[in-house]
Short mmCIF file of C-alpha atoms and ligand atoms in Angstrom, two decimals:
data_model
loop_
_atom_site.label_atom_id
_atom_site.label_comp_id
_atom_site.label_asym_id
_atom_site.label_seq_id
_atom_site.Cartn_x
_atom_site.Cartn_y
_atom_site.Cartn_z
CA MET A 1 -32.79 23.90 13.93
CA GLY A 2 -33.28 20.90 16.17
CA LYS A 3 -32.28 17.35 15.49
CA LEU A 4 -33.60 15.83 12.28
CA TRP A 5 -34.84 12.83 14.25
CA LYS A 6 -36.27 14.78 17.19
CA GLY A 7 -39.96 13.94 16.59
CA ARG A 8 -40.45 11.07 19.03
CA PHE A 9 -38.46 12.59 21.93
CA LYS A 10 -39.80 14.72 24.78
CA SER A 11 -36.55 15.99 26.24
CA SER A 12 -33.12 16.70 24.84
CA THR A 13 -30.00 14.50 24.81
CA HIS A 14 -27.33 14.70 27.49
CA PRO A 15 -24.38 16.86 26.35
CA LEU A 16 -21.96 13.99 26.96
CA MET A 17 -24.14 11.69 24.86
CA GLU A 18 -24.07 14.28 22.14
CA GLU A 19 -20.32 14.59 22.23
CA PHE A 20 -19.83 10.83 22.36
CA ASN A 21 -22.17 10.18 19.46
CA GLN A 22 -20.64 12.88 17.29
CA SER A 23 -18.79 11.79 14.18
CA LEU A 24 -18.68 15.05 12.26
CA ARG A 25 -15.16 15.82 13.49
CA PHE A 26 -13.87 12.99 11.30
CA ASP A 27 -16.61 12.07 8.81
CA HIS A 28 -16.63 15.56 7.27
CA GLU A 29 -13.98 13.86 5.12
CA LEU A 30 -16.98 12.42 3.21
CA TRP A 31 -18.63 15.73 2.23
CA ARG A 32 -17.89 15.38 -1.48
CA GLN A 33 -19.29 11.84 -1.69
CA ASP A 34 -22.29 12.72 0.48
CA ILE A 35 -23.26 15.52 -1.89
CA GLU A 36 -22.57 13.48 -5.02
CA GLY A 37 -24.71 10.64 -3.62
CA SER A 38 -27.54 13.01 -2.68
CA ILE A 39 -27.68 14.62 -6.11
CA ALA A 40 -27.86 11.19 -7.79
CA HIS A 41 -30.52 10.07 -5.30
CA ALA A 42 -32.62 13.20 -5.87
CA LYS A 43 -32.34 12.83 -9.63
CA MET A 44 -33.57 9.25 -9.38
CA LEU A 45 -36.46 10.37 -7.12
CA SER A 46 -37.46 12.90 -9.74
CA GLU A 47 -37.31 10.26 -12.49
CA VAL A 48 -39.71 7.96 -10.67
CA GLY A 49 -42.08 10.79 -9.73
CA LEU A 50 -41.26 11.03 -6.01
CA LEU A 51 -39.88 14.53 -6.47
CA ASP A 52 -41.13 17.14 -8.90
CA LYS A 53 -38.75 18.83 -11.33
CA ALA A 54 -38.72 22.18 -9.52
CA ASP A 55 -37.88 20.56 -6.19
CA PHE A 56 -35.12 18.53 -7.82
CA LYS A 57 -33.65 21.70 -9.37
CA ALA A 58 -33.76 23.44 -5.99
CA ILE A 59 -32.07 20.48 -4.29
CA GLN A 60 -29.43 20.15 -6.98
CA GLY A 61 -28.69 23.88 -6.92
CA GLY A 62 -28.52 23.94 -3.14
CA LEU A 63 -26.22 20.94 -2.91
CA THR A 64 -23.96 22.32 -5.62
CA SER A 65 -23.58 25.61 -3.78
CA ILE A 66 -22.84 23.72 -0.55
CA ALA A 67 -20.13 21.76 -2.38
CA GLN A 68 -18.56 24.98 -3.58
CA ASP A 69 -18.56 26.37 -0.06
CA PHE A 70 -17.05 23.16 1.34
CA ALA A 71 -14.31 23.33 -1.29
CA ALA A 72 -13.62 26.93 -0.33
CA GLY A 73 -13.52 26.02 3.36
CA ASN A 74 -16.60 28.12 4.10
CA ILE A 75 -18.74 25.56 5.89
CA PRO A 76 -18.13 25.59 9.64
CA LEU A 77 -18.21 22.13 11.21
CA ASP A 78 -20.93 22.94 13.72
CA PRO A 79 -20.95 20.08 16.26
CA ALA A 80 -24.69 20.55 16.70
CA ASN A 81 -24.81 18.28 13.66
CA GLU A 82 -24.26 14.67 14.60
CA ASP A 83 -22.50 13.75 11.38
CA ILE A 84 -21.73 14.91 7.84
CA HIS A 85 -25.11 13.67 6.56
CA MET A 86 -26.98 15.79 9.11
CA LEU A 87 -24.76 18.77 8.42
CA VAL A 88 -25.38 18.68 4.66
CA GLU A 89 -29.13 18.24 5.12
CA THR A 90 -29.35 21.00 7.73
CA GLU A 91 -27.34 23.31 5.49
CA LEU A 92 -29.55 22.47 2.51
CA THR A 93 -32.70 23.19 4.51
CA ALA A 94 -31.28 26.54 5.58
CA ARG A 95 -30.58 27.40 1.94
CA ILE A 96 -33.62 26.12 0.05
CA GLY A 97 -36.25 25.47 2.71
CA GLU A 98 -39.18 23.13 2.09
CA PRO A 99 -37.90 21.07 -0.91
CA ALA A 100 -34.94 19.91 1.24
CA ARG A 101 -37.44 18.00 3.39
CA ARG A 102 -38.04 15.61 0.47
CA LEU A 103 -34.40 14.62 -0.11
CA HIS A 104 -34.35 11.88 2.51
CA THR A 105 -37.28 10.05 0.84
CA ALA A 106 -36.53 6.33 0.47
CA ARG A 107 -33.17 6.72 2.14
CA SER A 108 -31.66 6.16 5.56
CA ARG A 109 -28.34 7.32 6.88
CA ASN A 110 -27.51 3.61 7.00
CA ASP A 111 -27.48 3.12 3.23
CA GLN A 112 -26.31 6.70 2.78
CA VAL A 113 -23.14 6.32 4.85
CA ALA A 114 -22.38 2.94 3.26
CA THR A 115 -22.68 4.57 -0.16
CA ASP A 116 -20.52 7.57 0.76
CA LEU A 117 -17.86 5.31 2.19
CA ARG A 118 -17.79 3.09 -0.89
CA LEU A 119 -17.42 6.13 -3.15
CA TRP A 120 -14.62 7.46 -0.96
CA THR A 121 -12.84 4.11 -0.72
CA ARG A 122 -13.07 3.53 -4.46
CA SER A 123 -11.40 6.86 -5.19
CA LYS A 124 -8.64 6.15 -2.65
CA GLN A 125 -8.03 2.70 -4.10
CA ASP A 126 -7.44 4.47 -7.41
CA LEU A 127 -5.19 7.06 -5.81
CA LEU A 128 -3.08 4.44 -4.03
CA ASP A 129 -2.82 2.41 -7.20
CA LYS A 130 -1.31 5.49 -8.83
CA ARG A 131 1.05 5.99 -5.87
CA LEU A 132 2.21 2.37 -6.10
CA ALA A 133 2.82 2.72 -9.84
CA GLN A 134 4.91 5.85 -9.17
CA LEU A 135 7.02 4.05 -6.58
CA GLU A 136 7.44 1.06 -8.88
CA LEU A 137 8.67 3.38 -11.62
CA ALA A 138 11.14 5.08 -9.25
CA LEU A 139 12.56 1.68 -8.26
CA VAL A 140 12.76 0.53 -11.88
CA LYS A 141 14.63 3.70 -12.83
CA LEU A 142 17.04 3.24 -9.93
CA ALA A 143 17.56 -0.40 -10.93
CA ASP A 144 18.26 0.75 -14.47
CA ARG A 145 20.71 3.43 -13.37
CA GLU A 146 22.62 0.93 -11.21
CA LYS A 147 22.17 -2.06 -13.50
CA LYS A 148 25.86 -3.02 -13.40
CA LEU A 149 26.19 -3.03 -9.63
CA VAL A 150 26.72 -6.43 -7.99
CA ILE A 151 26.12 -6.66 -4.25
CA PRO A 152 26.02 -9.51 -1.77
CA GLY A 153 22.66 -11.22 -1.55
CA TYR A 154 21.77 -12.52 1.91
CA THR A 155 19.98 -15.38 3.54
CA HIS A 156 19.69 -15.38 7.35
CA LEU A 157 21.34 -11.96 6.98
CA GLN A 158 24.57 -13.83 6.23
CA ARG A 159 26.28 -13.08 2.93
CA ALA A 160 25.04 -15.80 0.60
CA GLN A 161 25.52 -15.28 -3.14
CA PRO A 162 26.26 -12.29 -5.36
CA VAL A 163 23.21 -10.61 -6.89
CA LEU A 164 22.57 -7.58 -9.04
CA LEU A 165 21.25 -4.63 -7.05
CA ALA A 166 18.70 -4.29 -9.86
CA HIS A 167 17.44 -7.79 -9.11
CA HIS A 168 17.06 -6.93 -5.42
CA LEU A 169 15.11 -3.75 -6.27
CA LEU A 170 12.90 -5.52 -8.80
CA ALA A 171 11.89 -7.98 -6.08
CA TYR A 172 10.07 -5.05 -4.45
CA VAL A 173 8.53 -4.05 -7.76
CA GLU A 174 7.04 -7.56 -7.90
CA MET A 175 5.58 -7.08 -4.40
CA PHE A 176 4.05 -3.72 -5.26
CA ALA A 177 2.61 -5.18 -8.45
CA ARG A 178 0.81 -7.81 -6.35
CA ASP A 179 -0.40 -5.02 -4.06
CA ARG A 180 -1.91 -3.27 -7.03
CA GLU A 181 -3.69 -6.46 -8.05
CA ARG A 182 -5.11 -6.79 -4.55
CA LEU A 183 -6.41 -3.20 -4.63
CA ALA A 184 -7.96 -3.78 -8.05
CA ASP A 185 -9.55 -6.96 -6.80
CA CYS A 186 -11.17 -5.43 -3.72
CA ARG A 187 -12.19 -2.43 -5.81
CA ARG A 188 -14.55 -4.77 -7.68
CA ARG A 189 -16.35 -5.65 -4.45
CA THR A 190 -16.27 -2.03 -3.29
CA ASN A 191 -17.92 -0.86 -6.48
CA VAL A 192 -21.44 -2.01 -5.54
CA LEU A 193 -24.26 0.37 -4.62
CA PRO A 194 -25.96 0.00 -1.19
CA LEU A 195 -28.28 3.00 -1.65
CA GLY A 196 -31.93 1.98 -1.80
CA ALA A 197 -31.47 -0.53 1.00
CA CYS A 198 -32.81 2.27 3.24
CA ALA A 199 -32.64 1.44 6.96
CA LEU A 200 -32.39 -2.33 6.42
CA ALA A 201 -35.52 -3.64 4.70
CA GLY A 202 -35.76 -1.62 1.51
CA THR A 203 -38.80 0.59 0.86
CA THR A 204 -42.44 0.53 -0.16
CA LEU A 205 -41.73 3.43 -2.53
CA PRO A 206 -41.17 2.84 -6.27
CA ILE A 207 -37.45 3.69 -6.45
CA ASP A 208 -35.09 2.73 -9.29
CA ARG A 209 -31.83 1.57 -7.78
CA GLU A 210 -30.25 0.78 -11.15
CA SER A 211 -30.65 4.39 -12.16
CA THR A 212 -28.80 5.60 -9.04
CA GLN A 213 -26.20 2.91 -9.64
CA ARG A 214 -25.47 4.17 -13.16
CA LYS A 215 -25.36 7.80 -12.04
CA LEU A 216 -22.74 7.04 -9.39
CA GLY A 217 -20.70 4.77 -11.65
CA PHE A 218 -21.20 1.60 -9.59
CA ALA A 219 -20.93 -1.72 -11.41
CA ALA A 220 -23.91 -3.31 -9.64
CA ILE A 221 -26.45 -2.83 -6.85
CA ALA A 222 -26.15 -4.69 -3.57
CA ASN A 223 -28.45 -7.72 -3.70
CA ASN A 224 -29.61 -7.85 -0.12
CA SER A 225 -30.70 -4.75 1.76
CA MET A 226 -29.63 -6.10 5.18
CA ASP A 227 -26.21 -7.01 3.88
CA ALA A 228 -25.99 -3.68 2.06
CA VAL A 229 -26.20 -1.54 5.22
CA SER A 230 -24.00 -3.72 7.40
CA ASP A 231 -21.30 -4.91 5.01
CA ARG A 232 -17.88 -3.42 5.67
CA ASP A 233 -15.92 -6.21 3.97
CA PHE A 234 -14.69 -3.70 1.41
CA VAL A 235 -13.09 -1.67 4.20
CA VAL A 236 -11.51 -4.76 5.75
CA GLU A 237 -10.18 -5.85 2.37
CA THR A 238 -8.79 -2.41 1.68
CA LEU A 239 -7.12 -2.28 5.09
CA ALA A 240 -5.71 -5.78 4.52
CA ALA A 241 -4.29 -4.68 1.17
CA LEU A 242 -2.83 -1.57 2.83
CA SER A 243 -1.36 -3.68 5.61
CA LEU A 244 0.50 -5.77 3.11
CA ILE A 245 1.68 -2.63 1.32
CA ALA A 246 2.90 -1.37 4.71
CA ILE A 247 4.78 -4.60 5.28
CA HIS A 248 6.43 -4.44 1.85
CA VAL A 249 7.33 -0.80 2.45
CA SER A 250 8.70 -1.67 5.85
CA ARG A 251 10.94 -4.39 4.43
CA LEU A 252 12.16 -2.09 1.66
CA ALA A 253 12.89 0.62 4.21
CA GLU A 254 14.76 -1.84 6.38
CA ASP A 255 16.96 -2.90 3.46
CA ALA A 256 17.78 0.72 2.71
CA ILE A 257 18.49 1.35 6.40
CA LEU A 258 20.98 -1.53 6.37
CA TRP A 259 22.60 -0.37 3.13
CA THR A 260 23.09 3.16 4.48
CA SER A 261 24.19 2.04 7.95
CA SER A 262 27.71 2.75 9.26
CA GLU A 263 28.39 -0.99 9.14
CA TRP A 264 27.30 -1.58 5.51
CA ARG A 265 28.22 1.79 3.93
CA LEU A 266 26.92 0.47 0.63
CA ALA A 267 24.67 3.45 -0.03
CA ARG A 268 24.57 7.07 1.02
CA LEU A 269 21.59 9.17 2.06
CA ASP A 270 21.17 12.45 0.28
CA ASP A 271 21.19 15.52 2.55
CA ALA A 272 17.59 16.27 1.59
CA TRP A 273 16.49 13.01 3.16
CA SER A 274 18.81 12.73 6.16
CA THR A 275 18.38 14.11 9.61
CA GLY A 276 20.97 15.09 12.18
CA SER A 277 21.25 14.52 15.87
CA SER A 278 20.76 17.27 18.44
CA ILE A 279 23.85 16.10 20.33
CA MET A 280 26.07 14.04 17.99
CA PRO A 281 27.32 16.38 15.25
CA GLN A 282 28.45 13.62 12.87
CA LYS A 283 25.10 11.81 12.56
CA ARG A 284 23.15 11.24 9.33
CA ASN A 285 20.01 9.46 10.33
CA PRO A 286 17.53 7.70 8.05
CA ASP A 287 14.41 9.02 9.81
CA LEU A 288 12.27 8.77 6.69
CA LEU A 289 13.04 5.09 6.32
CA GLU A 290 12.53 4.41 10.00
CA LEU A 291 9.15 6.16 9.95
CA ALA A 292 8.17 4.25 6.81
CA ARG A 293 9.05 1.07 8.69
CA GLY A 294 7.33 2.20 11.89
CA LYS A 295 4.10 3.39 10.31
CA SER A 296 3.31 -0.18 9.31
CA GLY A 297 2.26 -0.54 12.97
CA ARG A 298 -0.63 1.88 12.69
CA VAL A 299 -1.84 0.53 9.34
CA ILE A 300 -1.93 -3.04 10.62
CA GLY A 301 -3.52 -1.68 13.82
CA SER A 302 -6.33 -0.18 11.73
CA LEU A 303 -7.08 -3.54 10.16
CA VAL A 304 -7.17 -5.28 13.53
CA ALA A 305 -9.31 -2.51 15.05
CA LEU A 306 -11.97 -2.87 12.37
CA LEU A 307 -12.00 -6.66 12.48
CA VAL A 308 -12.63 -6.50 16.22
CA VAL A 309 -15.43 -3.95 15.72
CA LEU A 310 -17.15 -6.23 13.23
CA LYS A 311 -16.84 -9.46 15.13
CA GLY A 312 -20.18 -10.58 16.54
CA LEU A 313 -22.21 -7.61 15.25
CA PRO A 314 -25.84 -8.62 14.78
CA LEU A 315 -27.55 -7.64 11.52
CA ALA A 316 -28.21 -5.11 10.27
CA TYR A 317 -26.79 -1.62 11.00
CA ASP A 318 -25.26 -1.03 14.43
CA LYS A 319 -23.68 2.21 15.57
CA ASP A 320 -20.44 0.31 16.14
CA LEU A 321 -20.04 0.65 12.38
CA GLN A 322 -19.28 4.35 12.82
CA GLU A 323 -15.94 3.12 14.14
CA ASP A 324 -14.96 2.02 10.62
CA LYS A 325 -13.99 5.48 9.43
CA GLU A 326 -11.09 6.72 11.53
CA PRO A 327 -8.97 3.59 11.00
CA LEU A 328 -9.67 3.65 7.27
CA PHE A 329 -8.98 7.38 6.88
CA ASP A 330 -5.79 7.14 8.90
CA ALA A 331 -4.48 4.08 7.06
CA VAL A 332 -5.15 5.65 3.65
CA LYS A 333 -3.54 8.94 4.63
CA THR A 334 -0.53 7.17 6.09
CA THR A 335 -0.05 4.91 3.08
CA ASP A 336 -0.38 7.82 0.68
CA ALA A 337 2.24 9.83 2.59
CA VAL A 338 4.70 6.94 2.88
CA LEU A 339 4.47 5.96 -0.80
CA SER A 340 4.78 9.57 -1.96
CA ALA A 341 7.86 10.21 0.17
CA LEU A 342 9.64 6.98 -0.83
CA THR A 343 9.00 7.73 -4.49
CA GLU A 344 10.90 11.01 -4.09
CA PHE A 345 13.56 9.46 -1.89
CA PHE A 346 14.80 6.48 -3.90
CA PRO A 347 16.16 8.37 -6.90
CA THR A 348 18.45 10.29 -4.49
CA LEU A 349 20.02 7.18 -3.00
CA THR A 350 23.59 6.70 -4.24
CA PHE A 351 25.60 3.49 -4.18
CA ASP A 352 29.33 3.01 -3.62
CA GLN A 353 30.84 0.64 -6.19
CA ASP A 354 34.14 0.23 -4.27
CA ARG A 355 32.33 -0.64 -1.10
CA ALA A 356 30.22 -3.20 -3.00
CA THR A 357 33.44 -4.82 -4.28
CA GLU A 358 34.82 -4.86 -0.76
CA LEU A 359 31.66 -6.47 0.62
CA LEU A 360 31.73 -9.08 -2.15
CA SER A 361 35.32 -10.05 -1.43
CA GLY A 362 34.61 -11.57 1.99
CA GLY A 363 32.37 -14.47 2.87
CA PHE A 364 33.10 -16.89 -0.01
CA LEU A 365 30.11 -15.79 -2.06
CA ASP A 366 31.43 -17.84 -4.96
CA ALA A 367 31.35 -21.20 -3.12
CA THR A 368 27.98 -22.22 -4.61
CA LEU A 369 29.09 -21.23 -8.10
CA LEU A 370 32.15 -23.41 -7.60
CA ALA A 371 29.99 -26.39 -6.62
CA GLU A 372 27.72 -25.83 -9.63
CA TYR A 373 30.79 -25.67 -11.86
CA LEU A 374 31.77 -29.13 -10.66
CA VAL A 375 28.23 -30.39 -11.34
CA GLU A 376 28.60 -29.10 -14.92
CA LYS A 377 31.73 -31.29 -15.12
CA GLY A 378 29.58 -34.31 -14.20
CA MET A 379 30.06 -34.53 -10.46
CA PRO A 380 27.09 -35.41 -8.16
CA PHE A 381 25.96 -32.22 -6.38
CA ARG A 382 26.55 -33.60 -2.87
CA THR A 383 30.17 -34.44 -3.76
CA ALA A 384 30.61 -31.03 -5.36
CA HIS A 385 29.15 -29.34 -2.26
CA ASP A 386 31.56 -31.28 -0.09
CA ILE A 387 34.60 -30.41 -2.22
CA SER A 388 33.66 -26.74 -2.39
CA GLY A 389 33.23 -26.80 1.39
CA GLN A 390 36.69 -28.30 1.89
CA LEU A 391 38.19 -25.59 -0.32
CA VAL A 392 36.37 -22.88 1.67
CA ARG A 393 37.83 -24.34 4.87
CA GLN A 394 41.34 -24.30 3.40
CA ALA A 395 40.98 -20.76 2.10
CA GLU A 396 39.60 -19.63 5.44
CA GLU A 397 42.57 -21.15 7.26
CA ARG A 398 44.94 -19.30 4.96
CA ASP A 399 42.84 -16.16 5.11
CA VAL A 400 42.48 -15.84 1.32
CA PRO A 401 39.46 -15.86 -0.98
CA LEU A 402 38.77 -19.04 -2.99
CA SER A 403 40.59 -17.47 -5.94
CA GLY A 404 43.66 -17.16 -3.70
CA LEU A 405 44.15 -20.95 -3.66
CA THR A 406 46.68 -22.34 -6.13
CA LEU A 407 45.78 -24.77 -8.90
CA THR A 408 47.92 -27.37 -7.09
CA GLU A 409 45.73 -26.91 -4.03
CA PHE A 410 42.59 -27.34 -6.13
CA GLN A 411 44.02 -30.45 -7.80
CA ALA A 412 45.08 -31.91 -4.47
CA ILE A 413 41.37 -32.01 -3.56
CA HIS A 414 40.25 -33.19 -6.99
CA PRO A 415 42.44 -34.05 -10.01
CA ASP A 416 39.90 -32.77 -12.58
CA PHE A 417 40.34 -29.07 -11.73
CA THR A 418 41.86 -26.92 -14.51
CA ARG A 419 42.73 -23.18 -14.75
CA GLU A 420 39.24 -22.60 -16.05
CA VAL A 421 37.95 -22.77 -12.46
CA TYR A 422 39.27 -19.28 -11.68
CA GLU A 423 36.71 -17.77 -14.06
CA ARG A 424 33.99 -18.77 -11.67
CA LEU A 425 35.78 -17.41 -8.64
CA ASP A 426 35.08 -13.74 -9.07
CA PRO A 427 31.84 -12.83 -7.21
CA ALA A 428 31.42 -9.73 -9.34
CA ARG A 429 31.10 -11.99 -12.38
CA ALA A 430 28.47 -14.31 -10.90
CA PRO A 431 25.61 -12.59 -12.80
CA ASP A 432 27.39 -13.58 -16.04
CA PHE A 433 26.86 -17.21 -15.11
CA TYR A 434 23.38 -17.39 -13.56
CA ARG A 435 21.14 -18.64 -16.33
CA SER A 436 17.83 -19.90 -14.91
CA ALA A 437 14.61 -18.01 -15.58
CA GLY A 438 13.97 -15.42 -12.88
CA SER A 439 17.58 -15.54 -11.69
CA SER A 440 19.98 -12.70 -10.96
CA GLY A 441 21.75 -13.35 -14.28
CA ARG A 442 22.61 -10.27 -16.33
CA ARG A 443 20.45 -11.36 -19.22
CA GLN A 444 17.47 -12.34 -17.08
CA VAL A 445 17.58 -9.06 -15.13
CA ALA A 446 17.94 -7.00 -18.29
CA ARG A 447 14.87 -8.73 -19.65
CA ALA A 448 12.91 -8.12 -16.43
CA LEU A 449 13.93 -4.46 -16.44
CA ALA A 450 12.80 -4.04 -20.02
CA ALA A 451 9.49 -5.73 -19.25
CA TRP A 452 8.84 -3.48 -16.22
CA LYS A 453 9.74 -0.35 -18.14
CA LYS A 454 7.29 -1.28 -20.82
CA ARG A 455 4.57 -2.23 -18.35
CA LEU A 456 4.91 0.97 -16.35
CA SER A 457 5.29 3.42 -19.22
N1 LIG B 501 -22.61 8.58 11.42
C1 LIG B 501 -23.18 7.31 11.17
C2 LIG B 501 -22.11 6.29 10.81
O1 LIG B 501 -21.05 6.69 10.49
C3 LIG B 501 -24.18 7.38 10.06
C4 LIG B 501 -25.24 6.34 10.12
C5 LIG B 501 -26.10 6.62 11.31
N2 LIG B 501 -27.22 5.76 11.33
C6 LIG B 501 -28.02 5.66 12.38
N3 LIG B 501 -28.99 4.84 12.33
N4 LIG B 501 -27.76 6.33 13.48
O2 LIG B 501 -22.32 5.10 10.83
#
């Protein structure tokens, strides 16, 4: 069969034009949504009298059998078809003949592709929400398993104050929870039906868009037919949400890379998730984590690519819009793979308590606690900061931790010091003393853990 739009042309298209124009090689990804959309459209046409019952039955039967064959991998992706929409229609015509010629009534590929892509994106938003929840749960379980472990917390990548590992992990759970909110939010704007906008102006035919909307589970119909066929905001928003997920994942991966590095040695990679070197026999490399970090590049690249495609496009549909699919498909596939792998990986990460103690012992992590202790005794914070700083300098000169200074040395700097001060000078005990809401205090973190467990169960 020739092209479905061949009517007004005398001669055929140049082979290079054909190849260049072709989107089937990637948009076959949309076959399920294309068929689902067509069945709903045909049903609506039959309801309003634009298609008789027998033709609708033939179309529905034909499309259903095509779906089965797609699922079984039995539909060859013949490049003679420009895109998935043409392929499905050509296939339907081959199977049921004449009635297939009525399916495209009151429809254009412009509103059709926008509808397919919204259906596809909506289902992937739901899938990625599930993936994020699974990763959150894996992190919460790890935090729970290691809930006693105190590690150095950093600012400027300099050891700063002791924190619970659980607190550090739950920081990522907070990020992923915001990511889920963002996906849910852009899902609302994705869940709007463009079909019925036709090419750009709507139609003179008596269609019922609300009926199609209900059949496809959309929350509303697009208000403006020109906007409906040209709007790709939902793709941009999804890619922006995925970019932020990629950034959170990349930061999490980087933390785990540092923890498992030869310098830190705070955590150990399980064999199942480490890779060796082809030349250095001793190596255990964190390839998974590095790839998770690196793949953020392509996800963010997808967002930028689409934004550039959209900039300056005149209304309504332009073929440039075909360039929306590959970045979206790739970003979704990448995000799915990264989240799935990290969810399996984190439970296998093991931490070394002795090494944590060793890391806590250097760097005067208790200096801030000491200053706050003096504030509790009534001292102005700036004075307390100064005194704690002087004590750090002394301890550094003698190469001992703050707890290695004698009470006489403390009292020489300020007469109010008593033995009690030593209680605050054990970094591993810092979480017993943090008390502000949202802090790394034992009680606050236990409460946060319990809340996350409940929320995610
Ligand atoms: N393959 C096209 C796309 O992805 C479908 C819409 C084509 N519309 C048209 N007027 N040529 O955008």
